[in-house]
């Protein structure tokens, strides 16, 4: 009762839940005149690379997706307009995470699946269009066979169990890297997942598996060489733009990440997207990937939005 | 009724005061913490300068790269000072990069001021990775990055097509990492992969530093060149010497 007689100044300090812009009658505070920024915060409609969004990406008027999960509202400190289009993530620290708990490395990898799902969900909700995840490098084959085998099994089961959800949520999956070394069953799982999700456009999830930045440049050059051999290209025309078009990230409209997040405390690129990361903002995080969550992801995005963007000498704030 | 209203109004005033006091207190704490950390940094920097790190294994940094944002790269005297600091720490092989080639154009001026320095062109690669008595400098710009890779690829294709014209089969397998390394050496990218890359400027990005050479390089953002400190440099190098790399294995 007392709150009814409180003067206005204190009321200003109470922030009401953001109203639902699709159905204002659902809002418990429909008598409020909300602050202008709150209007767009209650419901985040994802951006789409194509003009028409897939039905799975449309939102019900109660603010939930057709898949049944309600989209994450954008945190106050983030601005939708400054969201990166392409985020790349190096997931690392599984081994150390497992070791600290007296568990085998495979348990660390297993624990890394949930954080990935969280990040994918947040990207879908907040209008990030491309997420590239580095899950296996060309150097990881030198690890113990038991660990590599369990990783392969984990990739297979995770992709298989996620296909239906990805189709529903409008997520397109694309795997880059040298697939020739991967087990046959994993290759067919990947092919099936790519085929099943190829018309989705809410989020493009690029998984770098048995990938290396140098491998990518070499395979791009080989691809150019083949075009020269087939008479489709003249030697004099070879320049960086031609090579760029043959890189594995040609599968996306936005091949250059705006932001690179590396979990696990290391401060290097580890042969990931070497060519594509020329002007990418780096965000190194000490948290091992299995402990990486919404809070860490928001920190990375906030840091990205606060920094001044540069392309050479030209400023892009 | 009036009494009730007066009472609630007073309650609100007390409430507002109760909210404001912790807020001001919090601001004071944050300001004090910021001040203490700045002073702490200065002291640390000073003590480091007094050779706190006597057992610094600078030999672990066999090749160090510095990326300087092009606008800041015009401060040649600062870049010279930075090079002198590195020399005094024991880092003898340094690569200086800025996107627009400002440093490349100023290298003669720099060599005049750095009596102990030689250009990488004058030194064989074998010498570069051992501790020499002089400092070796390499100057790079954007042209030495992606464009150099395109040139190197072109060189391989030309060599290959010459062989093909002589009756051999056009071999796509000739294009492998070692061949690319060799071709890059020929087109002018002489230096090895840096162990450590320091970025000076407002960005946290390597601004197009030759990607081919960044596979396992440790990347550290140092802030603006205007605020560079000997202590910070020493600290970063000391931290790097303690890092263990497992190269993905």
XYZ file of N, CA, C and O in Angstrom, chain A residues 93-236:
576
model
N 40.915 -25.333 -23.049
C 40.966 -25.448 -21.587
C 40.232 -26.657 -21.036
O 40.122 -26.821 -19.821
N 39.739 -27.539 -21.930
C 39.006 -28.731 -21.476
C 39.900 -29.645 -20.638
O 39.482 -30.148 -19.594
N 41.121 -29.843 -21.141
C 42.059 -30.750 -20.468
C 42.383 -30.293 -19.059
O 42.324 -31.078 -18.108
N 42.708 -28.990 -18.938
C 43.041 -28.431 -17.620
C 41.835 -28.480 -16.685
O 41.955 -28.756 -15.501
N 40.664 -28.207 -17.253
C 39.425 -28.246 -16.474
C 39.214 -29.652 -15.892
O 38.889 -29.811 -14.719
N 39.425 -30.655 -16.740
C 39.228 -32.046 -16.311
C 40.296 -32.455 -15.293
O 39.998 -33.107 -14.284
N 41.528 -32.040 -15.550
C 42.651 -32.400 -14.677
C 42.437 -31.870 -13.260
O 42.698 -32.561 -12.272
N 41.943 -30.633 -13.177
C 41.671 -30.018 -11.873
C 40.654 -30.813 -11.067
O 40.643 -30.781 -9.844
N 39.784 -31.511 -11.790
C 38.726 -32.286 -11.125
C 39.056 -33.769 -11.051
O 38.200 -34.577 -10.694
N 40.277 -34.105 -11.454
C 40.701 -35.502 -11.420
C 39.951 -36.375 -12.404
O 39.738 -37.566 -12.177
N 39.550 -35.778 -13.530
C 38.778 -36.508 -14.544
C 39.604 -36.702 -15.804
O 40.558 -35.964 -16.043
N 39.235 -37.657 -16.650
C 39.956 -37.809 -17.920
C 39.641 -36.645 -18.860
O 38.603 -35.983 -18.699
N 40.519 -36.421 -19.831
C 40.337 -35.302 -20.775
C 38.994 -35.383 -21.488
O 38.362 -34.358 -21.768
N 38.542 -36.613 -21.767
C 37.269 -36.784 -22.486
C 36.097 -36.171 -21.718
O 35.145 -35.666 -22.317
N 36.192 -36.189 -20.375
C 35.128 -35.586 -19.557
C 35.097 -34.071 -19.758
O 34.028 -33.455 -19.760
N 36.275 -33.493 -19.955
C 36.365 -32.052 -20.225
C 35.715 -31.695 -21.545
O 34.994 -30.700 -21.655
N 35.964 -32.538 -22.556
C 35.358 -32.294 -23.874
C 33.840 -32.433 -23.799
O 33.107 -31.644 -24.382
N 33.403 -33.450 -23.062
C 31.969 -33.687 -22.881
C 31.313 -32.470 -22.215
O 30.238 -32.025 -22.622
N 32.011 -31.924 -21.218
C 31.480 -30.762 -20.482
C 31.462 -29.502 -21.341
O 30.798 -28.527 -21.001
N 32.192 -29.524 -22.449
C 32.245 -28.354 -23.327
C 31.075 -28.237 -24.286
O 30.929 -27.224 -24.971
N 30.221 -29.264 -24.330
C 29.086 -29.241 -25.265
C 28.035 -28.221 -24.827
O 27.532 -27.445 -25.637
N 27.736 -28.200 -23.528
C 26.693 -27.300 -23.025
C 27.029 -25.817 -23.244
O 26.183 -25.063 -23.724
N 28.267 -25.379 -22.929
C 28.596 -23.972 -23.203
C 28.430 -23.601 -24.677
O 28.011 -22.491 -24.997
N 28.725 -24.554 -25.554
C 28.571 -24.289 -26.987
C 27.098 -24.081 -27.323
O 26.735 -23.162 -28.061
N 26.246 -24.918 -26.741
C 24.796 -24.773 -26.969
C 24.309 -23.414 -26.456
O 23.487 -22.759 -27.089
N 24.850 -23.012 -25.309
C 24.470 -21.715 -24.727
C 24.840 -20.578 -25.673
O 24.027 -19.695 -25.952
N 26.074 -20.611 -26.177
C 26.550 -19.543 -27.071
C 25.741 -19.525 -28.368
O 25.373 -18.455 -28.858
N 25.431 -20.701 -28.902
C 24.622 -20.780 -30.128
C 23.250 -20.150 -29.880
O 22.755 -19.353 -30.689
N 22.653 -20.475 -28.735
C 21.326 -19.936 -28.387
C 21.376 -18.409 -28.271
O 20.499 -17.703 -28.769
N 22.435 -17.899 -27.638
C 22.567 -16.448 -27.466
C 22.783 -15.752 -28.809
O 22.243 -14.678 -29.052
N 23.561 -16.380 -29.678
C 23.785 -15.806 -31.016
C 22.468 -15.719 -31.784
O 22.196 -14.720 -32.452
N 21.670 -16.766 -31.671
C 20.355 -16.771 -32.335
C 19.475 -15.648 -31.799
O 18.804 -14.959 -32.554
N 19.491 -15.479 -30.492
C 18.619 -14.481 -29.858
C 19.053 -13.053 -30.129
O 18.223 -12.155 -30.182
N 20.358 -12.840 -30.257
C 20.863 -11.469 -30.310
C 21.275 -11.000 -31.704
O 21.956 -9.989 -31.856
N 20.892 -11.758 -32.715
C 21.094 -11.291 -34.083
C 22.501 -11.429 -34.632
O 22.843 -10.790 -35.621
N 23.332 -12.261 -34.003
C 24.653 -12.547 -34.578
C 24.404 -13.521 -35.723
O 23.676 -14.494 -35.560
N 24.982 -13.256 -36.870
C 24.604 -14.044 -38.045
C 25.498 -15.243 -38.318
O 25.056 -16.225 -38.895
N 26.775 -15.133 -37.927
C 27.702 -16.244 -38.164
C 28.493 -16.523 -36.891
O 29.006 -15.599 -36.260
N 28.582 -17.799 -36.540
C 29.401 -18.223 -35.400
C 30.335 -19.316 -35.909
O 29.881 -20.347 -36.400
N 31.641 -19.061 -35.832
C 32.614 -20.068 -36.251
C 33.313 -20.607 -35.013
O 33.835 -19.835 -34.209
N 33.299 -21.916 -34.868
C 33.860 -22.545 -33.675
C 34.993 -23.483 -34.067
O 34.831 -24.337 -34.940
N 36.136 -23.304 -33.411
C 37.327 -24.119 -33.689
C 37.323 -25.301 -32.725
O 37.632 -25.149 -31.550
N 36.954 -26.476 -33.230
C 36.837 -27.627 -32.327
C 37.989 -28.624 -32.444
O 38.269 -29.361 -31.503
N 38.641 -28.662 -33.609
C 39.743 -29.618 -33.782
C 40.741 -29.057 -34.781
O 40.384 -28.769 -35.920
N 41.983 -28.903 -34.337
C 43.001 -28.367 -35.246
C 43.772 -29.511 -35.889
O 43.716 -30.652 -35.423
N 44.514 -29.185 -36.930
C 45.317 -30.204 -37.616
C 46.399 -30.752 -36.689
O 46.916 -31.836 -36.905
N 46.731 -29.994 -35.637
C 47.768 -30.423 -34.686
C 47.229 -31.358 -33.598
O 47.996 -32.042 -32.930
N 45.898 -31.365 -33.409
C 45.314 -32.160 -32.318
C 45.429 -33.671 -32.511
O 45.203 -34.434 -31.573
N 45.803 -34.101 -33.721
C 45.928 -35.539 -33.985
C 47.094 -36.155 -33.223
O 47.182 -37.375 -33.099
N 47.986 -35.305 -32.730
C 49.147 -35.828 -31.997
C 48.807 -36.141 -30.537
O 49.657 -36.583 -29.782
N 47.579 -35.902 -30.154
C 47.152 -36.222 -28.788
C 46.964 -37.736 -28.649
O 46.888 -38.440 -29.659
N 46.841 -38.240 -27.399
C 46.662 -39.688 -27.226
C 45.463 -40.212 -28.026
O 44.431 -39.542 -28.114
N 45.620 -41.408 -28.588
C 44.593 -41.985 -29.463
C 43.231 -42.082 -28.763
O 42.190 -41.818 -29.366
N 43.257 -42.434 -27.487
C 42.008 -42.574 -26.717
C 41.238 -41.253 -26.722
O 40.020 -41.222 -26.923
N 41.982 -40.162 -26.517
C 41.355 -38.838 -26.471
C 40.786 -38.454 -27.835
O 39.660 -37.961 -27.938
N 41.560 -38.715 -28.892
C 41.116 -38.378 -30.251
C 39.874 -39.191 -30.612
O 38.896 -38.647 -31.140
N 39.896 -40.483 -30.287
C 38.746 -41.348 -30.597
C 37.484 -40.892 -29.870
O 36.396 -40.857 -30.448
N 37.657 -40.522 -28.589
C 36.475 -40.083 -27.824
C 35.947 -38.757 -28.376
O 34.742 -38.510 -28.376
N 36.861 -37.920 -28.881
C 36.455 -36.653 -29.500
C 35.619 -36.910 -30.748
O 34.590 -36.267 -30.959
N 36.081 -37.847 -31.570
C 35.357 -38.178 -32.807
C 33.944 -38.665 -32.487
O 32.978 -38.272 -33.134
N 33.857 -39.528 -31.479
C 32.538 -40.051 -31.061
C 31.653 -38.913 -30.566
O 30.468 -38.847 -30.868
N 32.269 -38.020 -29.790
C 31.522 -36.890 -29.232
C 30.989 -35.982 -30.342
O 29.829 -35.560 -30.306
N 31.835 -35.697 -31.343
C 31.394 -34.867 -32.475
C 30.184 -35.505 -33.149
O 29.191 -34.846 -33.438
N 30.310 -36.808 -33.371
C 29.259 -37.526 -34.088
C 27.937 -37.504 -33.324
O 26.893 -37.154 -33.889
N 27.998 -37.856 -32.040
C 26.753 -37.909 -31.258
C 26.152 -36.517 -31.079
O 24.939 -36.351 -31.156
N 27.017 -35.515 -30.878
C 26.515 -34.145 -30.673
C 25.835 -33.621 -31.936
O 24.746 -33.048 -31.866
N 26.478 -33.834 -33.086
C 25.884 -33.353 -34.347
C 24.572 -34.088 -34.607
O 23.550 -33.469 -34.913
N 24.606 -35.414 -34.443
C 23.399 -36.220 -34.680
C 22.229 -35.779 -33.815
O 21.110 -35.632 -34.294
N 22.526 -35.552 -32.534
C 21.443 -35.198 -31.608
C 20.966 -33.757 -31.783
O 19.936 -33.374 -31.241
N 21.727 -32.953 -32.533
C 21.361 -31.537 -32.682
C 20.661 -31.213 -33.995
O 20.152 -30.104 -34.159
N 20.646 -32.154 -34.930
C 20.094 -31.862 -36.266
C 18.647 -31.372 -36.196
O 18.311 -30.326 -36.764
N 17.809 -32.103 -35.469
C 16.385 -31.733 -35.390
C 16.220 -30.334 -34.806
O 15.445 -29.514 -35.320
N 16.976 -30.066 -33.755
C 16.908 -28.764 -33.082
C 17.373 -27.646 -34.020
O 16.771 -26.575 -34.072
N 18.450 -27.914 -34.771
C 18.978 -26.898 -35.694
C 17.973 -26.599 -36.805
O 17.802 -25.444 -37.196
N 17.315 -27.649 -37.283
C 16.301 -27.453 -38.330
C 15.170 -26.580 -37.796
O 14.699 -25.661 -38.453
N 14.775 -26.880 -36.567
C 13.672 -26.162 -35.930
C 14.021 -24.705 -35.669
O 13.210 -23.810 -35.854
N 15.255 -24.482 -35.234
C 15.677 -23.133 -34.830
C 16.228 -22.290 -35.978
O 16.632 -21.154 -35.775
N 16.298 -22.860 -37.161
C 16.782 -22.090 -38.310
C 18.287 -21.920 -38.336
O 18.805 -20.918 -38.818
N 19.011 -22.913 -37.800
C 20.476 -22.837 -37.772
C 21.046 -23.675 -38.914
O 20.690 -24.839 -39.079
N 21.930 -23.059 -39.673
C 22.595 -23.785 -40.754
C 23.987 -24.184 -40.274
O 24.733 -23.339 -39.773
N 24.322 -25.447 -40.418
C 25.660 -25.894 -39.998
C 26.513 -26.147 -41.234
O 26.023 -26.613 -42.262
N 27.777 -25.790 -41.108
C 28.719 -25.992 -42.205
C 30.054 -26.359 -41.567
O 30.510 -25.672 -40.661
N 30.654 -27.453 -42.013
C 31.922 -27.896 -41.423
C 33.065 -27.593 -42.383
O 33.004 -27.941 -43.561
N 34.097 -26.899 -41.867
C 35.266 -26.592 -42.695
C 36.482 -27.338 -42.151
O 36.520 -27.704 -40.982
N 37.464 -27.545 -43.015
C 38.667 -28.270 -42.610
C 38.880 -29.467 -43.514
O 38.068 -29.751 -44.397
N 39.963 -30.174 -43.280
C 40.307 -31.333 -44.099
C 39.555 -32.557 -43.586
O 39.971 -33.194 -42.617
N 38.447 -32.869 -44.240
C 37.592 -33.966 -43.752
C 38.135 -35.344 -44.115
O 37.641 -36.351 -43.616
N 39.167 -35.389 -44.960
C 39.672 -36.688 -45.423
C 40.201 -37.561 -44.285
O 40.189 -38.782 -44.375
N 40.651 -36.936 -43.202
C 41.202 -37.707 -42.075
C 40.131 -38.159 -41.082
O 40.406 -38.950 -40.184
N 38.933 -37.616 -41.212
C 37.872 -37.930 -40.249
C 37.289 -39.312 -40.519
O 37.261 -39.762 -41.670
N 36.788 -39.988 -39.472
C 36.171 -41.306 -39.681
C 34.982 -41.218 -40.640
O 34.285 -40.194 -40.669
N 34.761 -42.280 -41.387
C 33.700 -42.315 -42.400
C 32.325 -41.993 -41.802
O 31.549 -41.222 -42.373
N 32.048 -42.564 -40.615
C 30.733 -42.346 -39.988
C 30.526 -40.873 -39.635
O 29.427 -40.334 -39.787
N 31.597 -40.216 -39.196
C 31.509 -38.795 -38.855
C 31.302 -37.963 -40.120
O 30.513 -37.015 -40.133
N 31.982 -38.370 -41.191
C 31.833 -37.648 -42.463
C 30.392 -37.712 -42.962
O 29.845 -36.718 -43.431
N 29.775 -38.889 -42.838
C 28.387 -39.003 -43.325
C 27.421 -38.241 -42.410
O 26.441 -37.663 -42.878
N 27.738 -38.199 -41.113
C 26.917 -37.412 -40.172
C 26.977 -35.933 -40.542
O 25.959 -35.238 -40.560
N 28.193 -35.469 -40.851
C 28.392 -34.065 -41.237
C 27.613 -33.760 -42.522
O 26.893 -32.759 -42.605
N 27.748 -34.649 -43.502
C 27.060 -34.448 -44.788
C 25.549 -34.375 -44.583
O 24.870 -33.510 -45.161
N 25.048 -35.247 -43.725
C 23.613 -35.280 -43.432
C 23.164 -33.983 -42.750
O 22.144 -33.392 -43.114
N 23.965 -33.530 -41.776
C 23.628 -32.297 -41.038
C 23.647 -31.087 -41.966
O 22.756 -30.231 -41.910
N 24.657 -31.020 -42.829
C 24.765 -29.885 -43.764
C 23.585 -29.867 -44.733
O 23.013 -28.817 -45.016
N 23.231 -31.057 -45.214
C 22.129 -31.170 -46.170
C 20.793 -30.806 -45.507
O 19.977 -30.083 -46.080
N 20.607 -31.283 -44.278
C 19.339 -31.049 -43.570
C 19.117 -29.592 -43.207
O 17.981 -29.160 -43.029
N 20.211 -28.844 -43.041
C 20.065 -27.463 -42.543
C 20.420 -26.406 -43.591
O 20.488 -25.227 -43.260
N 20.644 -26.832 -44.830
C 21.205 -25.883 -45.808
C 20.293 -24.706 -46.163
O 20.769 -23.682 -46.632
N 18.989 -24.830 -45.921
C 18.093 -23.718 -46.256
C 17.835 -22.790 -45.072
O 17.074 -21.839 -45.181
N 18.455 -23.072 -43.946
C 18.247 -22.234 -42.756
C 19.085 -20.962 -42.836
O 20.172 -20.973 -43.403
N 18.575 -19.885 -42.229
C 19.326 -18.626 -42.344
C 19.292 -17.758 -41.089
O 19.682 -16.606 -41.121
N 18.832 -18.321 -39.993
C 18.796 -17.519 -38.765
C 20.208 -17.336 -38.209
O 20.606 -16.246 -37.808
N 20.958 -18.429 -38.181
C 22.352 -18.390 -37.735
C 23.138 -19.391 -38.559
O 22.688 -20.514 -38.778
N 24.306 -18.971 -39.007
C 25.183 -19.896 -39.710
C 26.255 -20.347 -38.722
O 27.027 -19.535 -38.220
N 26.251 -21.631 -38.431
C 27.222 -22.199 -37.494
C 28.300 -22.912 -38.305
O 28.037 -23.925 -38.951
N 29.501 -22.341 -38.294
C 30.615 -22.947 -39.030
C 31.502 -23.663 -38.022
O 31.989 -23.051 -37.070
N 31.672 -24.955 -38.223
C 32.487 -25.749 -37.301
C 33.813 -26.076 -37.987
O 33.832 -26.712 -39.038
N 34.907 -25.593 -37.396
C 36.239 -25.850 -37.956
C 36.785 -27.130 -37.332
O 37.139 -27.158 -36.160
N 36.807 -28.187 -38.137
C 37.186 -29.509 -37.649
C 38.342 -30.038 -38.496
O 38.220 -30.110 -39.719
N 39.428 -30.387 -37.858
C 40.673 -30.735 -38.547
C 41.042 -29.589 -39.494
O 41.333 -29.778 -40.672
N 41.013 -28.404 -38.927
C 41.257 -27.181 -39.687
C 42.573 -26.551 -39.241
O 42.953 -26.637 -38.076
N 43.247 -25.910 -40.176
C 44.439 -25.123 -39.863
C 44.472 -23.931 -40.799
O 44.100 -24.047 -41.970
N 44.901 -22.790 -40.299
C 44.940 -21.581 -41.118
C 45.863 -21.715 -42.315
O 45.556 -21.265 -43.417
N 47.011 -22.372 -42.089
C 47.962 -22.558 -43.194
C 47.406 -23.556 -44.206
O 47.558 -23.374 -45.413
N 46.761 -24.587 -43.679
C 46.112 -25.569 -44.564
C 45.101 -24.851 -45.465
O 45.014 -25.116 -46.663
N 44.348 -23.923 -44.881
C 43.310 -23.199 -45.618
C 43.916 -22.386 -46.765
O 43.416 -22.408 -47.896
N 45.016 -21.692 -46.478
C 45.673 -20.875 -47.514
C 46.215 -21.779 -48.625
O 46.048 -21.489 -49.814
N 46.823 -22.895 -48.223
C 47.390 -23.828 -49.209
C 46.292 -24.427 -50.082
O 46.421 -24.475 -51.308
N 45.178 -24.843 -49.447
C 44.105 -25.444 -50.262
C 43.478 -24.396 -51.186
O 43.065 -24.724 -52.294
N 43.449 -23.136 -50.736
C 42.921 -22.062 -51.593
C 43.830 -21.869 -52.806
O 43.354 -21.719 -53.936
N 45.144 -21.906 -52.559
C 46.109 -21.762 -53.661
C 46.004 -22.939 -54.634
O 46.110 -22.764 -55.847
N 45.783 -24.133 -54.089
C 45.619 -25.322 -54.945
C 44.371 -25.180 -55.812
O 44.365 -25.560 -56.981
N 43.336 -24.632 -55.204
C 42.083 -24.426 -55.926
C 42.283 -23.426 -57.068
O 41.762 -23.612 -58.175
N 43.076 -22.383 -56.786
C 43.400 -21.387 -57.815
C 44.229 -22.059 -58.916
O 43.979 -21.854 -60.112
N 45.196 -22.893 -58.500
C 46.059 -23.596 -59.464
C 45.234 -24.470 -60.397
O 45.500 -24.546 -61.602
N 44.222 -25.103 -59.827
C 43.351 -25.976 -60.638
C 42.598 -25.146 -61.682
O 42.437 -25.558 -62.831
N 42.173 -23.955 -61.263
C 41.462 -23.068 -62.203
C 42.392 -22.594 -63.318
O 41.972 -22.427 -64.458
N 43.663 -22.378 -62.948
C 44.660 -21.984 -63.955
C 44.845 -23.143 -64.932
O 44.853 -22.958 -66.151
N 44.965 -24.347 -64.372
C 45.165 -25.560 -65.174
C 43.994 -25.783 -66.135
O 44.181 -26.171 -67.289
N 42.774 -25.511 -65.632
C 41.577 -25.722 -66.453
C 41.285 -24.549 -67.392
O 40.261 -24.538 -68.076
N 42.163 -23.552 -67.363
C 42.012 -22.405 -68.256
C 40.949 -21.410 -67.831
O 40.542 -20.548 -68.606
N 40.494 -21.521 -66.584
C 39.462 -20.596 -66.090
C 40.072 -19.299 -65.564
O 39.376 -18.313 -65.360
N 41.369 -19.349 -65.309
C 42.069 -18.189 -64.751
C 43.404 -18.030 -65.447
O 44.047 -19.028 -65.796
N 43.827 -16.779 -65.606
C 45.150 -16.544 -66.171
C 46.122 -16.246 -65.037
O 45.755 -15.608 -64.047
N 47.357 -16.709 -65.176
C 48.371 -16.509 -64.136
C 48.520 -15.050 -63.714
O 48.710 -14.759 -62.537
N 48.417 -14.150 -64.667
C 48.615 -12.725 -64.358
C 47.526 -12.157 -63.452
O 47.703 -11.109 -62.838
